[in-house]
């Protein structure tokens, strides 16, 4: 695990990320807060591409909690059967939809604690929704961010909670809103798990990774 990079280096890193893509966006397709919650919950141990393929048909007929309940468990299961752990995820979609109808008037709450009450919604999912839909500077740490943060020294930590705190503590505040998207995309396409594309990396000279491929 690399040591935490100093503030001036952190600022330069995120200045470069911002210059490369000023408004990064998540790759999960959604039309409202509810479909975002469902999509993110379904993305656990699955690719965004795979989730999008499954949810296009699902969201076309059920883009609200009540419509999802009307669709029913069997139909939801059929729609998402190409996604890993689909049976359990389908049950959670129905359960969270029922809770949204019963406890929140069919609306998605905008607090982390309330979101984490929903079946199948953990802290990472809650943070994605808070960030992408309501613009909160919440940091959703996935495997890509964990890898990039520890390799480069941007946000090192022994677990996802420590990495989340490192982002909040060390990324300059004016970059907090888009920090997790920049890091996810960098990990997904450049700083990949095997044979990272260091030659194409815009922060190569600032990164502490000792096993660079160039």
Rosetta silent file (secondary structure, phi, psi, omega in degrees, C-alpha in Angstrom):
SEQUENCE: XXXXXXXXXXXXXXXXXXXXXXXXXXXXXXXXXXXXXXXXXXXXXXXXXXXXXXXXXXXXXXXXXXXXXXXXXXXXXXXXXXXXXXXXXXXXXXXXXXXXXXXXXXXXXXXXXXXXXXXXXXXXXXXXXXXXXXXXXXXXXXXXXXXXXXXXXXXXXXXXXXXXXXXXXXXXXXXXXXXXXXXXXXXXXXXXXXXXXXXXXXXXXXXXXXXXXX
SCORE:     score description
SCORE:     0.000 S_00000001
   1 L     0.000  124.928 -179.237    0.000    0.000    0.000 S_00000001
   2 L   -70.919  159.745  176.464    1.449    3.345   -1.071 S_00000001
   3 L   -79.111  153.803  178.659    1.740    6.285    1.293 S_00000001
   4 L   -60.647  127.952  178.445   -0.771    9.122    1.105 S_00000001
   5 L   -69.585  147.824  178.967    0.284   11.677   -1.497 S_00000001
   6 L   -70.230  161.215 -174.615    0.779   15.276   -0.292 S_00000001
   7 H   -54.095  -48.024 -178.326   -1.832   17.945   -0.964 S_00000001
   8 H   -59.174  -36.626  178.826   -0.094   19.695   -3.901 S_00000001
   9 H   -69.585  -41.406  176.969    0.245   16.379   -5.729 S_00000001
  10 H   -58.963  -44.585 -179.867   -3.392   15.510   -5.014 S_00000001
  11 H   -62.345  -40.459  179.652   -4.504   18.838   -6.427 S_00000001
  12 H   -66.269  -41.019  179.055   -2.439   18.283   -9.574 S_00000001
  13 H   -58.854  -49.103 -176.097   -3.866   14.779  -10.047 S_00000001
  14 H   -77.152  -23.371  171.336   -7.465   15.920   -9.862 S_00000001
  15 H   -63.908  -40.351  178.232   -6.751   18.994  -11.956 S_00000001
  16 H   -68.741  -42.529  176.775   -5.619   16.602  -14.695 S_00000001
  17 H   -58.149  -45.099 -178.964   -8.656   14.370  -14.245 S_00000001
  18 H   -64.193  -40.352  179.175  -10.907   17.415  -14.513 S_00000001
  19 H   -65.524  -33.319 -179.354   -9.110   18.681  -17.619 S_00000001
  20 H   -73.819  -39.470 -179.990   -9.510   15.254  -19.218 S_00000001
  21 L  -153.170   99.415 -172.312  -13.237   14.965  -18.432 S_00000001
  22 L   -66.008  -35.944 -176.413  -14.869   17.897  -16.681 S_00000001
  23 L  -127.527   74.929  179.943  -18.230   16.229  -16.003 S_00000001
  24 L   -67.689  145.902 -179.701  -17.747   12.468  -15.610 S_00000001
  25 L  -129.565  154.054  176.207  -20.925   10.428  -15.371 S_00000001
  26 L   -70.182  158.437 -174.892  -21.766    6.958  -14.176 S_00000001
  27 L   -99.433   -0.097  176.873  -22.398    4.299  -16.793 S_00000001
  28 L   -80.620  127.679 -179.086  -25.532    2.746  -15.281 S_00000001
  29 L   -78.083  136.440  179.837  -28.622    3.710  -17.270 S_00000001
  30 L  -160.041  162.177 -179.138  -31.516    5.200  -15.295 S_00000001
  31 L  -120.375  -16.823 -179.938  -34.370    7.668  -15.681 S_00000001
  32 L  -157.638 -179.534 -177.535  -35.105    8.728  -12.113 S_00000001
  33 H   -61.816  -37.682 -179.044  -33.934    8.226   -8.522 S_00000001
  34 H   -65.376  -48.964 -179.581  -35.826    4.957   -8.209 S_00000001
  35 H   -66.229  -27.535  175.096  -34.360    3.325  -11.323 S_00000001
  36 H   -67.002  -46.020  178.256  -30.923    4.518  -10.197 S_00000001
  37 H   -56.851  -47.935 -178.327  -31.339    2.795   -6.821 S_00000001
  38 H   -63.614  -45.268 -178.415  -32.432   -0.425   -8.509 S_00000001
  39 H   -61.653  -44.432 -178.685  -29.663   -0.313  -11.116 S_00000001
  40 H   -66.981  -41.045  178.074  -26.935    0.267   -8.545 S_00000001
  41 H   -61.693  -37.726  179.621  -28.293   -2.461   -6.276 S_00000001
  42 H   -73.040  -19.763 -174.132  -28.303   -4.872   -9.224 S_00000001
  43 L   -78.243   -8.525  178.075  -24.727   -3.947  -10.166 S_00000001
  44 L   -59.973  126.137 -179.188  -23.173   -5.714   -7.178 S_00000001
  45 L    56.741   34.789  177.141  -20.883   -8.446   -8.560 S_00000001
  46 L  -149.243  159.636  178.880  -22.027   -7.564  -12.087 S_00000001
  47 L   -87.094  152.807  177.228  -20.843   -5.244  -14.844 S_00000001
  48 H   -60.016  -39.084 -179.712  -22.615   -1.995  -15.675 S_00000001
  49 H   -61.156  -43.519  179.671  -22.947   -3.202  -19.272 S_00000001
  50 H   -66.403  -39.219  178.297  -24.669   -6.397  -18.128 S_00000001
  51 H   -65.497  -45.091 -179.973  -27.005   -4.504  -15.805 S_00000001
  52 H   -59.133  -41.249  179.963  -27.952   -2.012  -18.518 S_00000001
  53 H   -61.042  -38.568 -177.806  -28.788   -4.829  -20.907 S_00000001
  54 H   -78.324  -36.439 -172.425  -31.134   -6.375  -18.344 S_00000001
  55 H   -84.778  -15.177  179.022  -32.754   -3.195  -17.048 S_00000001
  56 H   -57.322  -47.804  178.496  -33.669   -1.585  -20.387 S_00000001
  57 H   -70.420  -38.442 -179.101  -36.640   -3.889  -20.737 S_00000001
  58 H   -64.078  -49.951 -176.981  -37.412   -3.845  -17.017 S_00000001
  59 H   -70.649  -20.736  177.254  -37.441   -0.066  -16.650 S_00000001
  60 H   -65.572  -27.832 -179.031  -39.505    0.304  -19.824 S_00000001
  61 H  -112.228  -13.124 -177.537  -42.418   -1.317  -17.980 S_00000001
  62 L  -147.134   89.661 -179.848  -41.575   -0.561  -14.338 S_00000001
  63 L  -112.301   14.183  174.016  -39.903    2.762  -13.523 S_00000001
  64 L  -137.019  160.064  179.513  -41.649    3.385  -10.187 S_00000001
  65 H   -58.121  -41.600 -178.044  -41.944    1.277   -7.023 S_00000001
  66 H   -67.641  -39.634  177.281  -45.650    0.643   -7.560 S_00000001
  67 H   -63.449  -36.127  178.460  -45.178   -0.419  -11.171 S_00000001
  68 H   -66.013  -42.028  177.789  -42.459   -2.812  -10.029 S_00000001
  69 H   -64.229  -39.923  178.773  -44.790   -4.310   -7.432 S_00000001
  70 H   -64.333  -34.244  179.237  -47.516   -4.622  -10.055 S_00000001
  71 H   -65.322  -42.633  175.141  -45.047   -6.418  -12.320 S_00000001
  72 L    91.816  158.700 -174.326  -44.370   -8.979   -9.590 S_00000001
  73 H   -60.846  -44.238 -175.955  -41.454  -11.108   -8.487 S_00000001
  74 H   -61.313  -43.799 -178.745  -41.653  -13.708  -11.257 S_00000001
  75 H   -69.934  -39.595  177.341  -41.552  -11.129  -14.046 S_00000001
  76 H   -61.587  -44.674  178.488  -38.757   -9.137  -12.376 S_00000001
  77 H   -58.142  -42.612 -179.730  -36.737  -12.326  -12.004 S_00000001
  78 H   -63.491  -39.921 -179.195  -37.225  -13.115  -15.684 S_00000001
  79 H   -64.503  -36.714 -171.680  -36.035   -9.633  -16.711 S_00000001
  80 L  -108.165   18.567 -173.700  -32.794   -9.787  -14.709 S_00000001
  81 L   -67.910  -11.821  177.681  -31.908  -13.485  -15.028 S_00000001
  82 L   -85.804   -4.516 -178.728  -28.721  -12.672  -16.966 S_00000001
  83 L   -96.461  142.741  177.645  -27.286  -10.874  -13.912 S_00000001
  84 L   -58.527  142.988  179.317  -25.344  -12.701  -11.204 S_00000001
  85 L    59.066   33.696 -170.554  -27.304  -13.576   -8.055 S_00000001
  86 H   -64.029  -32.625 -177.859  -30.467  -12.579   -9.913 S_00000001
  87 H   -65.780  -47.269  179.685  -32.952  -14.513   -7.763 S_00000001
  88 H   -67.734  -37.760  179.415  -31.922  -12.826   -4.533 S_00000001
  89 H   -65.585  -38.463  178.270  -31.617   -9.455   -6.265 S_00000001
  90 H   -62.378  -41.832  178.087  -35.137   -9.774   -7.685 S_00000001
  91 H   -62.325  -40.920  179.116  -36.480  -10.426   -4.193 S_00000001
  92 H   -66.619  -36.727  177.687  -34.661   -7.348   -2.900 S_00000001
  93 H   -60.979  -43.763  178.355  -36.062   -5.198   -5.719 S_00000001
  94 H   -65.925  -44.165 -178.889  -39.579   -6.211   -4.737 S_00000001
  95 H   -64.556  -43.563 -179.437  -38.871   -5.726   -1.022 S_00000001
  96 H   -69.042  -33.727  176.918  -37.274   -2.294   -1.452 S_00000001
  97 H   -64.559  -42.133  178.280  -40.127   -1.238   -3.743 S_00000001
  98 H   -63.411  -41.750  179.321  -42.647   -2.284   -1.085 S_00000001
  99 H   -65.341  -39.615  178.583  -40.753   -0.350    1.589 S_00000001
 100 H   -62.986  -40.193  178.537  -40.615    2.757   -0.601 S_00000001
 101 H   -67.888  -46.483 -174.419  -44.384    2.574   -1.110 S_00000001
 102 H   -73.713  -40.618 -170.514  -45.181    1.811    2.548 S_00000001
 103 H  -105.088  -20.698 -173.198  -42.685    4.069    4.318 S_00000001
 104 H  -129.200   18.073  177.084  -41.773    6.825    1.867 S_00000001
 105 L    61.663   26.225  179.648  -44.863    7.426   -0.223 S_00000001
 106 L    82.103    1.791  179.761  -43.222    5.880   -3.264 S_00000001
 107 L  -101.107  149.833  177.457  -40.375    8.396   -3.220 S_00000001
 108 L   -84.145  123.581 -179.762  -36.681    7.613   -2.828 S_00000001
 109 L   -69.454  154.371 -178.176  -35.336    9.221    0.376 S_00000001
 110 L  -113.325   37.532  171.326  -32.249   11.433    0.148 S_00000001
 111 L  -123.431  146.545 -178.143  -30.486   10.487    3.370 S_00000001
 112 H   -61.925  -43.221 -177.549  -27.841    7.771    3.663 S_00000001
 113 H   -61.823  -43.356 -179.607  -29.460    6.212    6.724 S_00000001
 114 H   -67.169  -42.143  179.254  -32.863    5.963    5.039 S_00000001
 115 H   -61.971  -40.302 -177.810  -31.391    4.558    1.840 S_00000001
 116 H   -71.994  -10.332  173.078  -29.453    1.912    3.768 S_00000001
 117 H   -72.957  -24.162 -175.425  -32.702    0.703    5.313 S_00000001
 118 L   -70.575  135.322  178.629  -33.772   -0.518    1.883 S_00000001
 119 L   -56.361  131.170  178.506  -33.201   -4.243    1.219 S_00000001
 120 L    82.033    2.882 -179.486  -30.127   -4.802   -0.927 S_00000001
 121 L  -110.183  112.575  176.716  -28.863   -1.244   -0.465 S_00000001
 122 L  -101.214 -170.516 -177.006  -25.541   -0.866    1.333 S_00000001
 123 H   -63.000  -40.272 -179.028  -23.377    2.150    1.982 S_00000001
 124 H   -62.868  -47.050  179.043  -21.784    2.081   -1.486 S_00000001
 125 H   -61.026  -44.190  179.349  -25.154    2.022   -3.249 S_00000001
 126 H   -59.552  -42.600 -179.048  -26.468    4.782   -0.998 S_00000001
 127 H   -65.961  -38.011  177.369  -23.420    6.939   -1.737 S_00000001
 128 H   -61.010  -46.180 -178.576  -23.807    6.457   -5.501 S_00000001
 129 H   -65.389  -44.094  179.079  -27.433    7.588   -5.345 S_00000001
 130 H   -60.581  -39.926 -177.884  -26.643   10.556   -3.091 S_00000001
 131 H   -74.387  -51.466 -171.610  -23.856   11.637   -5.424 S_00000001
 132 H   -75.642  -34.276 -175.399  -25.430   11.011   -8.819 S_00000001
 133 H   -96.312  -40.628 -175.943  -29.005   12.080   -8.126 S_00000001
 134 H  -106.839   -0.875  174.848  -28.758   14.706   -5.405 S_00000001
 135 L    73.082   21.373  176.016  -25.270   15.996   -6.007 S_00000001
 136 L   -76.335  144.354  178.636  -23.905   15.190   -2.560 S_00000001
 137 L   -78.277   51.501 -179.818  -20.095   14.806   -2.433 S_00000001
 138 L   -85.600  145.890 -174.040  -20.507   11.198   -1.272 S_00000001
 139 L  -113.337  110.290 -179.626  -17.775    8.711   -2.155 S_00000001
 140 L   -94.719  104.697 -175.228  -18.829    5.249   -3.333 S_00000001
 141 L   -89.560  118.233  174.968  -15.766    3.039   -3.053 S_00000001
 142 L  -113.673 -170.440 -177.398  -15.726   -0.015   -5.314 S_00000001
 143 H   -64.249  -32.929  179.552  -12.937   -2.392   -6.311 S_00000001
 144 H   -66.008  -47.614  179.917  -11.632    0.047   -8.934 S_00000001
 145 H   -64.743  -41.265  179.515  -11.301    2.926   -6.482 S_00000001
 146 H   -59.248  -43.151 -179.812   -9.788    0.646   -3.849 S_00000001
 147 H   -67.098  -51.730 -178.342   -7.159   -0.510   -6.348 S_00000001
 148 H   -62.819  -43.393 -178.111   -6.319    2.928   -7.771 S_00000001
 149 H   -60.472  -41.151 -178.432   -6.302    4.579   -4.366 S_00000001
 150 H   -80.734  -35.513  178.252   -3.863    2.097   -2.907 S_00000001
 151 H   -65.797  -49.565 -170.854   -1.628    1.752   -5.943 S_00000001
 152 H   -84.363  -23.914 -174.371   -1.202    5.447   -6.586 S_00000001
 153 L    89.625   13.442  179.760   -1.329    6.777   -3.036 S_00000001
 154 L   -73.131  -44.226 -179.794   -4.381    8.907   -3.812 S_00000001
 155 L  -151.759   68.812 -177.569   -6.530    7.392   -1.082 S_00000001
 156 L   -69.937  148.053  178.094   -4.776    4.433    0.543 S_00000001
 157 L  -175.217  152.391 -177.425   -6.602    2.308    3.083 S_00000001
 158 L   -76.759  -20.784  178.052   -6.846   -1.274    4.336 S_00000001
 159 L  -145.598  175.491 -174.736  -10.581   -1.503    3.606 S_00000001
 160 H   -64.145  -32.888  178.865  -13.264    0.399    1.691 S_00000001
 161 H   -65.664  -40.733  179.071  -14.232    2.483    4.724 S_00000001
 162 H   -66.800  -38.244  177.950  -10.645    3.653    5.170 S_00000001
 163 H   -66.833  -41.105  177.444  -10.387    4.510    1.474 S_00000001
 164 H   -58.986  -45.462  178.972  -13.668    6.445    1.659 S_00000001
 165 H   -64.309  -37.610 -179.908  -12.329    8.462    4.608 S_00000001
 166 H   -64.052  -38.857  177.016   -9.054    9.072    2.765 S_00000001
 167 H   -63.366  -48.144 -178.709  -10.931   10.542   -0.204 S_00000001
 168 H   -62.846  -34.727 -176.063  -12.979   12.781    2.077 S_00000001
 169 H   -83.969  -29.814 -168.480   -9.913   13.859    4.041 S_00000001
 170 H  -117.324  -21.366  176.827   -7.369   14.346    1.271 S_00000001
 171 L   -76.696  127.764  179.474   -9.080   15.134   -2.041 S_00000001
 172 L   -52.214  139.746 -170.723   -9.394   18.934   -2.364 S_00000001
 173 H   -57.579  -32.375 -177.836  -12.976   19.967   -1.658 S_00000001
 174 H   -73.428   -6.884  176.316  -13.552   21.465   -5.100 S_00000001
 175 H  -110.123   -0.667 -174.089  -12.969   18.023   -6.646 S_00000001
 176 H   -62.228  -36.837 -175.498  -15.040   15.995   -4.158 S_00000001
 177 H   -58.041  -42.686 -175.549  -18.220   15.972   -6.241 S_00000001
 178 H  -106.654    4.211 -174.104  -16.715   14.017   -9.128 S_00000001
 179 H   -54.118  -48.305 -174.281  -13.811   12.306   -7.327 S_00000001
 180 H   -69.490  -30.463  177.242  -15.300    8.816   -7.208 S_00000001
 181 H   -70.605  -42.421  177.315  -16.325    8.890  -10.870 S_00000001
 182 H   -59.342  -43.647 -177.594  -12.870    9.962  -12.015 S_00000001
 183 H   -69.349  -40.168  178.209  -11.297    7.210   -9.926 S_00000001
 184 H   -62.077  -49.020 -177.835  -13.762    4.525  -11.055 S_00000001
 185 H   -64.924  -37.311  178.035  -13.302    5.340  -14.730 S_00000001
 186 H   -64.224  -41.346  178.618   -9.528    5.509  -14.322 S_00000001
 187 H   -71.418  -31.932 -177.936   -9.534    2.087  -12.677 S_00000001
 188 H   -74.424  -34.928 -171.519  -11.938    0.601  -15.186 S_00000001
 189 H  -116.812  -22.181 -178.018  -10.112    1.685  -18.332 S_00000001
 190 L  -117.424  -60.901 -177.575   -6.510    2.650  -17.459 S_00000001
 191 L   -88.176   60.729 -176.379   -5.371    1.385  -14.056 S_00000001
 192 L   -73.156  163.450 -172.574   -6.816   -2.072  -14.645 S_00000001
 193 L   -60.807  -48.078 -179.858   -6.133   -4.968  -12.306 S_00000001
 194 L  -109.054  132.468 -179.978   -3.768   -6.865  -14.612 S_00000001
 195 L    51.822   65.356  178.172   -1.247   -5.050  -16.769 S_00000001
 196 L   -57.467  148.023 -175.590   -2.346   -1.475  -16.081 S_00000001
 197 L   -86.567   65.370 -174.543   -2.032    0.850  -19.070 S_00000001
 198 H   -61.549  -29.183  179.638    0.620    3.049  -17.484 S_00000001
 199 H   -67.329  -22.460 -179.950    1.734    4.354  -20.863 S_00000001
 200 H  -103.473    6.559 -174.149   -1.689    5.936  -21.364 S_00000001
 201 L   -84.473  127.503 -177.542   -2.009    7.210  -17.795 S_00000001
 202 L   -79.441   -6.889  177.563   -2.270   10.989  -17.366 S_00000001
 203 L  -119.852   21.540 -176.770   -0.950   10.788  -13.789 S_00000001
 204 L   -52.494  -43.209 -175.923    1.888    8.337  -14.463 S_00000001
 205 L   -73.505  -13.428 -178.045    4.560   10.745  -13.227 S_00000001
 206 L  -105.889  -14.806 -175.312    2.695   11.358   -9.947 S_00000001
 207 L   -76.295  142.438 -178.947    1.650    7.796   -9.190 S_00000001
 208 L   -93.338    0.563 -177.328    3.538    5.786   -6.534 S_00000001
 209 L   -58.680  123.353 -174.139    2.826    2.363   -8.054 S_00000001
 210 L   -82.377  -15.158 -176.251    6.145    0.514   -8.076 S_00000001
 211 L  -109.718   44.515 -178.638    5.239   -2.025  -10.755 S_00000001
 212 L   -61.300  147.440 -176.739    4.456    0.358  -13.595 S_00000001
 213 L   -86.251   -1.897  175.168    4.275   -1.238  -17.029 S_00000001
 214 L  -132.964    0.000    0.000    6.353    1.579  -18.554 S_00000001
